[in-house]
Coordinates of C-alpha atoms in Angstrom, one line a residue:
Chain A
M17 CA 106.8 80.5 142.0
M18 CA 105.3 82.7 144.3
L19 CA 105.4 86.3 142.8
V20 CA 105.6 88.8 145.0
P21 CA 105.0 93.0 144.7
V22 CA 108.0 95.5 144.7
T23 CA 108.4 99.0 143.7
Y24 CA 112.2 99.3 142.4
K25 CA 113.6 102.9 142.7
G26 CA 116.7 103.5 141.0
G27 CA 119.0 106.1 138.9
I28 CA 117.7 106.5 135.0
Y29 CA 121.1 104.5 133.7
Q30 CA 121.4 100.7 132.8
H31 CA 117.9 100.8 134.3
D32 CA 117.2 98.4 131.4
V33 CA 119.2 95.7 133.1
V34 CA 117.0 95.9 136.1
T35 CA 114.1 95.6 133.8
D36 CA 115.7 92.4 132.2
L37 CA 116.6 91.2 135.5
I38 CA 113.0 91.2 136.5
E39 CA 111.5 89.8 132.7
D40 CA 114.2 86.7 133.0
L41 CA 113.3 86.2 136.3
G42 CA 109.4 85.6 135.4
G43 CA 108.3 88.8 136.9
Y44 CA 106.8 91.6 135.2
V45 CA 107.0 95.2 135.1
V46 CA 103.5 96.6 135.8
Q47 CA 103.8 100.5 135.7
K48 CA 107.0 102.4 134.8
H49 CA 107.7 105.7 135.6
V50 CA 110.3 108.3 134.6
L51 CA 111.1 111.8 136.5
A52 CA 113.9 112.3 135.4
Q53 CA 116.6 111.4 136.3
E54 CA 115.2 107.9 138.0
V55 CA 113.1 105.7 137.8
V56 CA 110.2 103.5 139.4
L57 CA 109.0 100.3 138.3
Q58 CA 106.5 99.0 139.9
C59 CA 106.5 94.9 139.5
F60 CA 105.7 91.9 140.1
V61 CA 109.1 89.5 140.9
P62 CA 109.3 85.6 142.3
K63 CA 109.8 86.2 146.2
D64 CA 113.6 84.1 146.3
D65 CA 114.6 86.5 144.0
I66 CA 114.7 90.1 145.4
E67 CA 117.7 89.3 147.1
L68 CA 119.5 88.8 143.2
I69 CA 117.7 91.9 141.8
R70 CA 119.1 94.1 145.3
E71 CA 122.7 92.5 144.9
I72 CA 122.5 93.3 140.5
S73 CA 121.3 96.6 140.9
R74 CA 123.8 97.6 143.8
P75 CA 125.8 99.3 141.8
L76 CA 123.3 100.8 139.8
F77 CA 122.3 102.7 143.5
G78 CA 118.6 101.0 143.0
E79 CA 116.5 100.2 146.0
V80 CA 113.8 97.4 146.3
T81 CA 111.0 97.9 148.5
D82 CA 107.8 95.6 149.8
S83 CA 104.7 97.5 148.5
P84 CA 101.5 95.6 148.6
L85 CA 99.4 97.7 146.5
V86 CA 101.2 97.0 143.4
G87 CA 99.0 95.2 141.2
T88 CA 95.6 96.8 142.8
E89 CA 92.9 99.1 141.2
I90 CA 91.2 100.8 143.8
A91 CA 87.9 103.0 143.6
I92 CA 88.1 105.7 146.3
V93 CA 84.6 106.8 146.6
S94 CA 83.1 109.9 147.7
P95 CA 79.6 111.0 148.4
S96 CA 79.8 113.8 146.1
L97 CA 82.9 116.4 144.0
E98 CA 82.1 119.2 145.4
I99 CA 84.5 121.1 148.0
H100 CA 83.0 120.0 150.8
H101 CA 84.6 116.4 150.4
L102 CA 87.1 117.4 147.2
P103 CA 90.6 117.6 147.4
H104 CA 90.9 116.7 151.0
P105 CA 90.1 113.9 151.9
S106 CA 89.4 112.1 149.4
C107 CA 92.4 113.4 146.5
D108 CA 94.6 113.1 150.2
I109 CA 93.8 108.7 150.4
A110 CA 93.7 108.3 146.8
E111 CA 97.3 109.9 146.1
Y112 CA 99.3 108.0 149.5
T113 CA 97.3 104.8 148.0
R114 CA 99.3 106.0 144.6
R115 CA 102.3 106.2 146.5
L116 CA 102.9 102.4 147.0
G117 CA 102.1 101.2 144.0
A118 CA 98.2 100.1 144.0
K119 CA 96.0 102.9 140.8
S120 CA 93.4 104.3 142.6
N121 CA 90.5 106.0 141.4
M122 CA 88.3 108.3 142.3
V123 CA 84.6 107.7 142.4
G124 CA 82.8 110.5 143.4
M125 CA 78.9 109.5 143.2
A126 CA 75.9 112.1 142.0
R127 CA 73.8 112.4 144.8
G128 CA 75.4 110.8 147.9
V129 CA 75.4 113.6 149.4
G130 CA 73.2 114.0 152.9
K131 CA 72.0 111.6 155.2
R132 CA 68.1 110.8 153.6
I133 CA 68.6 111.7 150.4
A134 CA 71.9 109.7 149.5
A135 CA 72.2 107.4 147.1
I136 CA 74.0 105.2 144.8
N137 CA 73.4 104.5 141.0
D138 CA 73.4 101.6 138.4
E139 CA 77.2 103.2 136.7
E140 CA 78.3 103.9 140.0
R141 CA 77.5 100.6 141.3
D142 CA 78.6 98.7 138.4
V143 CA 82.0 101.1 138.3
I144 CA 82.5 100.6 142.0
N145 CA 82.6 96.6 141.4
E146 CA 85.5 96.6 138.8
H147 CA 87.6 97.6 141.3
D148 CA 89.9 95.5 143.5
I149 CA 88.7 97.6 147.0
A150 CA 86.2 100.0 147.7
V151 CA 87.5 103.0 150.0
M152 CA 84.2 105.0 151.3
A153 CA 85.3 108.2 152.6
L154 CA 82.4 109.7 154.7
G155 CA 81.4 112.3 156.8
N156 CA 81.6 113.3 160.4
F157 CA 78.0 112.3 162.3
E158 CA 78.1 108.2 163.7
H159 CA 73.9 109.0 163.2
C160 CA 74.4 110.1 159.5
I161 CA 76.9 107.3 158.4
E162 CA 74.6 104.7 160.8
Y163 CA 71.7 105.9 158.1
K164 CA 73.0 106.3 154.8
M165 CA 75.7 103.1 154.7
P166 CA 72.4 100.4 153.5
N167 CA 72.1 102.9 150.9
L168 CA 75.4 103.7 149.8
R169 CA 76.7 99.9 149.6
R170 CA 73.8 98.1 148.0
G171 CA 75.1 95.8 145.3
I172 CA 78.3 96.4 145.9
D173 CA 80.1 93.3 146.1
V174 CA 83.8 94.0 146.3
P175 CA 85.4 94.5 149.8
I176 CA 84.4 97.7 151.3
V177 CA 87.1 100.0 153.7
L178 CA 84.7 102.2 155.4
C179 CA 86.8 105.9 156.9
G180 CA 84.5 107.9 158.6
G181 CA 84.8 110.3 161.8
P182 CA 83.4 108.4 164.5
D183 CA 85.6 105.9 166.5
K184 CA 86.6 102.7 164.8
E185 CA 84.9 100.9 167.3
A186 CA 81.5 103.4 166.8
L187 CA 81.4 102.3 162.7
Q188 CA 82.2 99.2 163.4
K189 CA 78.9 99.1 165.9
I190 CA 76.9 100.9 163.3
V191 CA 77.2 99.6 160.4
D192 CA 75.2 95.8 159.2
P193 CA 76.2 93.5 157.9
P194 CA 80.1 94.1 158.9
V195 CA 82.0 95.8 156.2
E196 CA 85.9 94.5 155.2
G197 CA 87.4 97.1 156.8
Y198 CA 87.6 99.8 159.0
V199 CA 89.5 103.4 159.9
G200 CA 88.5 106.2 162.3
N201 CA 89.0 109.9 162.7
V202 CA 88.9 110.0 159.5
G203 CA 85.7 111.6 159.2
R204 CA 85.6 115.7 156.5
F205 CA 88.0 117.9 156.9
M206 CA 88.8 121.2 155.1
H207 CA 92.7 121.2 155.3
R208 CA 95.5 119.2 153.6
T209 CA 97.0 116.2 156.2
K210 CA 100.8 117.3 156.5
E211 CA 100.8 117.2 159.9
A212 CA 102.4 113.6 161.7
D213 CA 99.5 112.1 163.3
E214 CA 97.2 112.7 160.0
L215 CA 99.7 111.2 158.0
G216 CA 99.7 108.5 160.5
K217 CA 96.3 108.7 159.9
L218 CA 96.9 107.6 156.4
D219 CA 99.6 104.7 156.4
E220 CA 96.2 103.5 158.5
I221 CA 94.1 103.4 155.6
I222 CA 97.0 101.6 153.6
A223 CA 97.3 99.0 156.5
E224 CA 93.9 98.2 156.9
I225 CA 93.7 97.9 152.2
T226 CA 96.6 95.9 152.9
R227 CA 95.5 94.1 155.3
V228 CA 91.6 93.1 154.1
L229 CA 93.6 92.8 149.8
E230 CA 96.3 90.0 151.6
K231 CA 92.1 88.2 153.1
K232 CA 91.5 89.0 149.1
R233 CA 94.8 86.7 147.7
E234 CA 94.4 83.8 150.3
E235 CA 91.0 83.2 149.1
I236 CA 92.1 83.8 145.4
A237 CA 95.1 81.2 146.5
K238 CA 92.4 78.4 147.4
D239 CA 91.4 78.7 143.4
P240 CA 93.7 80.0 141.6
L241 CA 93.5 81.9 138.1
S242 CA 93.9 81.1 135.0
V243 CA 97.0 83.6 134.0
A244 CA 99.1 85.7 136.3
P245 CA 97.3 89.4 135.5
A246 CA 100.5 91.1 134.4
R247 CA 101.6 88.0 131.9
L248 CA 97.7 88.9 130.2
M249 CA 99.7 92.6 130.3
N250 CA 103.0 91.8 128.6
L251 CA 101.0 89.6 125.2
I252 CA 98.8 92.4 125.2
R253 CA 101.2 94.8 125.2
E254 CA 103.3 92.5 122.2
K255 CA 100.3 91.2 120.5
V256 CA 97.8 94.8 120.3
P257 CA 100.0 97.2 119.6
A258 CA 97.1 99.6 118.7
I259 CA 97.6 100.2 122.8
L260 CA 100.5 101.3 122.0
D261 CA 99.6 104.8 121.2
V262 CA 97.2 105.4 123.9
T263 CA 98.1 107.7 125.9
S264 CA 96.1 106.9 129.5
P265 CA 98.8 107.4 132.4
T266 CA 98.4 103.4 132.8
P267 CA 96.9 101.9 129.5
L268 CA 96.7 98.4 130.5
T269 CA 95.4 98.7 134.7
V270 CA 96.6 95.5 136.5
Q271 CA 94.4 94.3 138.8
M272 CA 94.2 91.3 141.4
T273 CA 92.2 89.0 138.9
G274 CA 92.2 90.7 135.6
L275 CA 92.9 93.8 133.7
R276 CA 91.4 97.1 132.2
V277 CA 92.3 97.5 128.8
K278 CA 91.6 101.4 127.8
L279 CA 91.0 100.4 124.4
P280 CA 87.7 100.8 122.7
Y281 CA 85.2 97.2 123.3
D282 CA 83.8 97.0 120.1
T283 CA 86.4 97.4 117.3
F284 CA 89.5 95.2 119.6
A285 CA 87.6 92.8 121.8
P286 CA 87.3 89.8 118.8
A287 CA 91.1 90.5 118.4
I288 CA 91.7 90.4 122.4
R289 CA 90.1 87.0 122.8
K290 CA 92.0 85.8 119.9
V291 CA 95.2 86.5 121.8
E292 CA 97.4 83.2 121.9
I293 CA 99.4 83.2 125.4
E294 CA 100.3 78.9 124.5
D295 CA 99.7 75.8 123.2
G296 CA 96.5 77.2 121.2
I297 CA 94.8 78.4 124.4
T298 CA 93.4 82.4 124.0
I299 CA 92.7 85.1 126.1
G300 CA 89.1 84.4 125.4
D301 CA 89.3 80.6 126.9
I302 CA 90.5 81.3 130.1
A303 CA 88.9 84.9 130.2
E304 CA 86.5 87.0 130.8
V305 CA 87.1 89.8 127.7
L306 CA 83.6 92.5 129.1
P307 CA 82.8 96.4 127.6
S308 CA 83.7 98.7 131.0
R309 CA 81.2 101.1 132.8
M310 CA 84.3 103.5 132.3
R311 CA 84.0 105.0 129.0
D312 CA 84.3 102.2 126.4
Y313 CA 87.5 100.2 127.8
I314 CA 88.1 96.2 127.9
L315 CA 88.0 94.9 131.3
I316 CA 89.3 90.9 131.3
R317 CA 88.3 89.0 134.4
V318 CA 90.7 86.2 134.6
R319 CA 88.8 83.2 135.3
P320 CA 90.2 80.9 138.3
F321 CA 91.0 76.9 138.0
S322 CA 87.8 75.6 139.2
E323 CA 86.2 76.5 136.2
T324 CA 89.4 76.3 133.5
N325 CA 91.3 73.8 134.3
V326 CA 94.1 75.5 133.3
V327 CA 96.6 77.8 135.0
I328 CA 99.4 78.6 132.6
Chain B
M22 CA 91.8 131.5 167.5
P23 CA 92.4 135.2 168.8
A24 CA 90.2 137.1 166.7
V25 CA 87.2 135.4 167.5
D26 CA 85.4 136.7 170.8
Y27 CA 83.5 133.7 171.6
F28 CA 83.0 130.6 168.9
E29 CA 81.0 127.5 169.8
V30 CA 79.8 124.5 168.0
E31 CA 77.0 123.1 169.8
C32 CA 75.6 119.3 168.7
D33 CA 75.2 115.8 170.3
E34 CA 77.9 114.2 169.2
K35 CA 80.7 115.5 170.5
K36 CA 83.6 114.3 168.0
G37 CA 81.0 115.8 165.4
A38 CA 81.3 118.8 166.7
E39 CA 84.6 119.1 167.7
Y40 CA 85.2 117.8 163.7
Y41 CA 83.5 121.1 162.7
R42 CA 85.2 123.3 164.9
Q43 CA 88.1 122.6 163.4
I44 CA 86.0 122.8 159.7
A45 CA 84.8 126.0 160.8
N46 CA 88.0 127.6 161.5
D47 CA 90.0 126.1 158.4
V48 CA 87.0 127.8 156.2
L49 CA 86.8 130.9 158.0
L50 CA 90.6 130.9 157.5
D51 CA 90.9 129.8 154.5
H52 CA 88.3 132.7 153.1
N53 CA 89.9 135.3 155.3
L54 CA 86.3 135.4 157.7
L55 CA 88.0 135.4 160.9
R56 CA 88.6 139.2 160.5
V57 CA 85.3 139.6 160.2
I58 CA 83.1 138.1 162.9
D59 CA 83.0 138.9 166.0
K60 CA 80.5 135.8 167.6
L61 CA 79.7 132.5 166.4
H62 CA 77.3 129.7 167.3
I63 CA 76.9 126.7 165.4
F64 CA 74.4 124.3 166.0
I65 CA 74.1 120.6 164.7
D66 CA 71.4 118.1 164.9
P67 CA 72.6 115.2 162.7
K68 CA 69.1 113.8 163.6
V69 CA 66.6 115.9 162.1
P70 CA 69.4 117.2 159.9
L71 CA 69.9 120.9 160.7
F72 CA 72.3 122.9 160.7
I73 CA 72.4 126.5 162.2
A74 CA 74.9 129.1 162.2
T75 CA 74.6 132.4 164.4
G76 CA 76.7 135.2 164.1
T77 CA 77.9 138.7 164.9
L78 CA 79.8 140.9 162.9
K79 CA 83.0 143.4 163.6
K80 CA 82.8 147.0 162.5
I81 CA 84.6 147.1 159.1
T82 CA 85.2 150.1 157.5
T83 CA 88.2 149.8 155.8
R84 CA 87.6 150.7 151.7
V85 CA 90.5 150.1 149.8
R86 CA 91.6 153.1 147.7
V87 CA 94.3 153.4 145.0
R88 CA 97.2 154.5 147.2
D89 CA 96.6 151.1 149.4
F90 CA 98.3 149.6 146.4
A91 CA 99.7 151.8 143.6
N92 CA 102.2 154.3 143.4
I93 CA 101.8 157.3 141.5
N94 CA 104.9 158.6 139.6
P95 CA 103.5 162.2 137.7
Q96 CA 105.1 162.8 134.4
E97 CA 104.9 165.4 132.4
G98 CA 101.8 164.8 130.7
K99 CA 101.1 161.5 132.1
M100 CA 101.1 159.3 134.8
T101 CA 102.0 155.6 135.5
L102 CA 100.6 153.6 138.2
V103 CA 103.1 151.1 139.9
I104 CA 100.6 147.9 141.1
S105 CA 102.0 146.3 143.9
D106 CA 98.6 144.2 144.1
E107 CA 96.6 142.8 141.4
T108 CA 94.4 142.1 143.4
Y109 CA 91.9 145.1 142.9
L110 CA 93.7 145.7 139.4
A111 CA 90.5 145.2 137.6
P112 CA 88.3 147.2 139.9
M113 CA 90.6 149.9 139.5
L114 CA 91.0 149.6 135.7
K115 CA 87.2 149.8 135.2
I116 CA 86.5 153.1 137.1
F117 CA 89.6 154.8 135.1
W118 CA 87.8 153.8 132.1
Q119 CA 84.2 155.3 132.7
R120 CA 85.7 158.1 133.9
F121 CA 88.8 158.8 131.9
G122 CA 87.9 156.9 128.3
K123 CA 89.3 153.8 127.7
E124 CA 92.3 155.7 125.2
R125 CA 93.6 158.0 127.9
V126 CA 94.4 153.9 129.9
D127 CA 97.2 152.7 128.6
Q128 CA 98.7 148.6 130.9
P129 CA 101.2 147.5 129.0
D130 CA 102.2 144.9 132.1
R131 CA 100.5 143.3 134.3
F132 CA 102.4 145.5 136.8
T133 CA 102.5 148.8 134.7
V134 CA 99.2 151.2 134.4
I135 CA 100.2 155.0 132.5
L136 CA 97.5 157.6 132.3
N137 CA 97.6 160.0 129.7
G138 CA 97.0 163.5 129.0
L139 CA 95.1 164.4 132.1
S140 CA 94.9 167.6 134.0
V141 CA 93.6 165.9 137.5
D142 CA 95.6 166.0 140.7
P143 CA 97.4 162.8 141.5
K144 CA 96.3 163.2 145.1
E145 CA 92.5 163.2 143.4
I146 CA 93.7 159.4 141.9
E147 CA 95.4 158.3 144.9
E148 CA 91.7 158.9 147.5
I149 CA 89.5 157.0 144.5
V150 CA 88.2 154.4 146.2
V151 CA 88.1 150.9 144.0
A152 CA 86.7 148.4 146.3
D153 CA 84.2 148.3 149.6
P154 CA 84.9 144.4 151.1
S155 CA 82.0 144.8 153.5
E156 CA 79.6 144.7 150.2
S157 CA 80.5 140.8 149.2
V158 CA 81.0 139.9 153.1
F159 CA 77.7 138.8 153.1
K160 CA 78.4 136.4 150.0
D161 CA 80.8 135.8 151.0
L162 CA 80.1 134.9 154.2
I163 CA 77.2 132.5 152.5
Y164 CA 79.6 130.7 150.3
A165 CA 82.0 129.7 153.7
F166 CA 79.0 128.6 155.3
R167 CA 78.0 126.6 152.1
C168 CA 81.4 125.0 152.6
I169 CA 80.8 124.8 156.4
A170 CA 77.8 123.2 156.3
P171 CA 77.4 119.5 155.6
E172 CA 76.9 118.6 152.3
G173 CA 73.5 117.5 151.0
F174 CA 71.7 120.5 153.1
R175 CA 70.1 122.0 149.9
I176 CA 67.3 123.8 151.6
R177 CA 69.0 126.9 153.4
K178 CA 67.2 130.5 154.8
E179 CA 69.7 133.1 154.9
T180 CA 69.2 136.2 156.7
Y181 CA 72.0 139.3 156.8
G182 CA 71.4 142.8 158.7
S183 CA 72.9 145.3 161.0
S184 CA 76.2 143.5 161.9
R185 CA 74.2 140.3 162.2
F186 CA 73.8 136.8 160.5
S187 CA 72.3 133.4 161.1
F188 CA 72.7 130.9 158.2
V189 CA 70.3 127.4 158.6
A190 CA 70.2 123.9 156.2
S191 CA 68.8 121.0 156.1
E192 CA 68.2 117.9 153.8
N193 CA 64.2 118.4 154.6
I194 CA 61.6 121.3 154.5
L195 CA 62.8 123.9 157.5
A196 CA 60.4 123.8 160.4
E197 CA 57.8 126.5 161.2
D198 CA 59.6 127.3 164.0
I199 CA 63.3 128.2 163.3
D200 CA 62.7 131.5 163.9
D201 CA 62.5 130.9 167.1
L202 CA 65.6 127.9 167.7
V203 CA 67.5 130.9 165.4
A204 CA 66.6 133.3 168.3
A205 CA 67.5 131.0 171.0
K206 CA 70.3 130.8 169.1
F207 CA 71.3 134.0 169.3
A208 CA 70.6 133.9 173.2
L209 CA 72.9 131.4 174.2
M210 CA 75.7 133.9 172.0
G211 CA 74.4 137.1 174.9
E212 CA 72.6 138.5 171.8
T213 CA 68.7 139.6 171.8
P214 CA 66.8 140.9 169.4

């Protein structure tokens, strides 16, 4: 059964019909937003059943759209948290990815600014590595990006999409070894992106992120995960009720190969390891439950089939 | 950019210059500084790296008086000021407190100030100078250029005087002949010392 990420938008009236249907079909609701009279569900559903969901939600005026970024956590890396880079363009990119279903986090570096002095520290590196992909929003000068990029990417092993002022070709030429994705003509600017051509640029960034993530999905498909992270999310919600009291917008953040659980590691890690998935197999058996560098959260990394020899 | 007489960004990288022209325009517009700048030349060399901004200012003599943002209604024994723009409310209150004493100045809500028991001509109060924006122009300009200059250029040298200003920033120690370079940039705008 192939699960695909989609977004469902519809009225709040009888939306539980849709939620139940998705769960009955073997899909997962990753995020649910209730905005006044409207409900937005970000979910994974079986590919063959999308038409069925459309059919059933038609009387409720529901709308099902593809959103390739659902179930991913994206790091938007900005050289600093100063007015030079925020809120534009870093926040604009972060917000745009969020609209398409991703969970994006801003990572503002302590000393990512300048040319010679640009550097990354171990905490930033580890936090970025906890994401599915890193989008680096750098500046306007070719020479500067060429000089500082080797420093900023040191130790980062997740795919990188580089955004910068020069053209895409120029970026490709100056970055060595190459990164996974490039978007040119999006450097530092100091105004909101609202013109059509600027929004087009944001779309281009999304397309590039999607392309890189698609490649990563293909890689994962070659050695599938022992369990779908979205399934773990539902399990933890059932078996560890403390998660229901967490006030973060996404107490459980689904990633492509894991899950971020926003509970303190020391208190809850043993309980999570012991959660049984099926037939006596626990989360601890098929996934690593690690302390996250982000606050004192828990990071679950699901191990692939080749390591565990089980797929459930 | 109609208000500025001369506006150039000089840089080896053409694309970079274009972006910085946009950034400078946005920032100066946001900070309401385009109306005070007459000429502006920005020079950036990412190789050194170095950022130089030189420019001249227009003469501005618009001092803000009470009558510019408040209406005075003299009544028996008191005067009611209806404020239309809050921007200068705080400095105005400060001046009133100093001059008339806190017990005579009453502010029932955001847009009303009442002066009690004064024997001053309302005209006189209308003419009180509340603020002189030209005093803070330099501070505002430096703040704006800190936003425009590439971040990380923490070593700065700023000069200001007789309607001319210069702003130099780098992440390395500034070269000794930096003043000559600044003078050369002024010369490009047709300004000689």
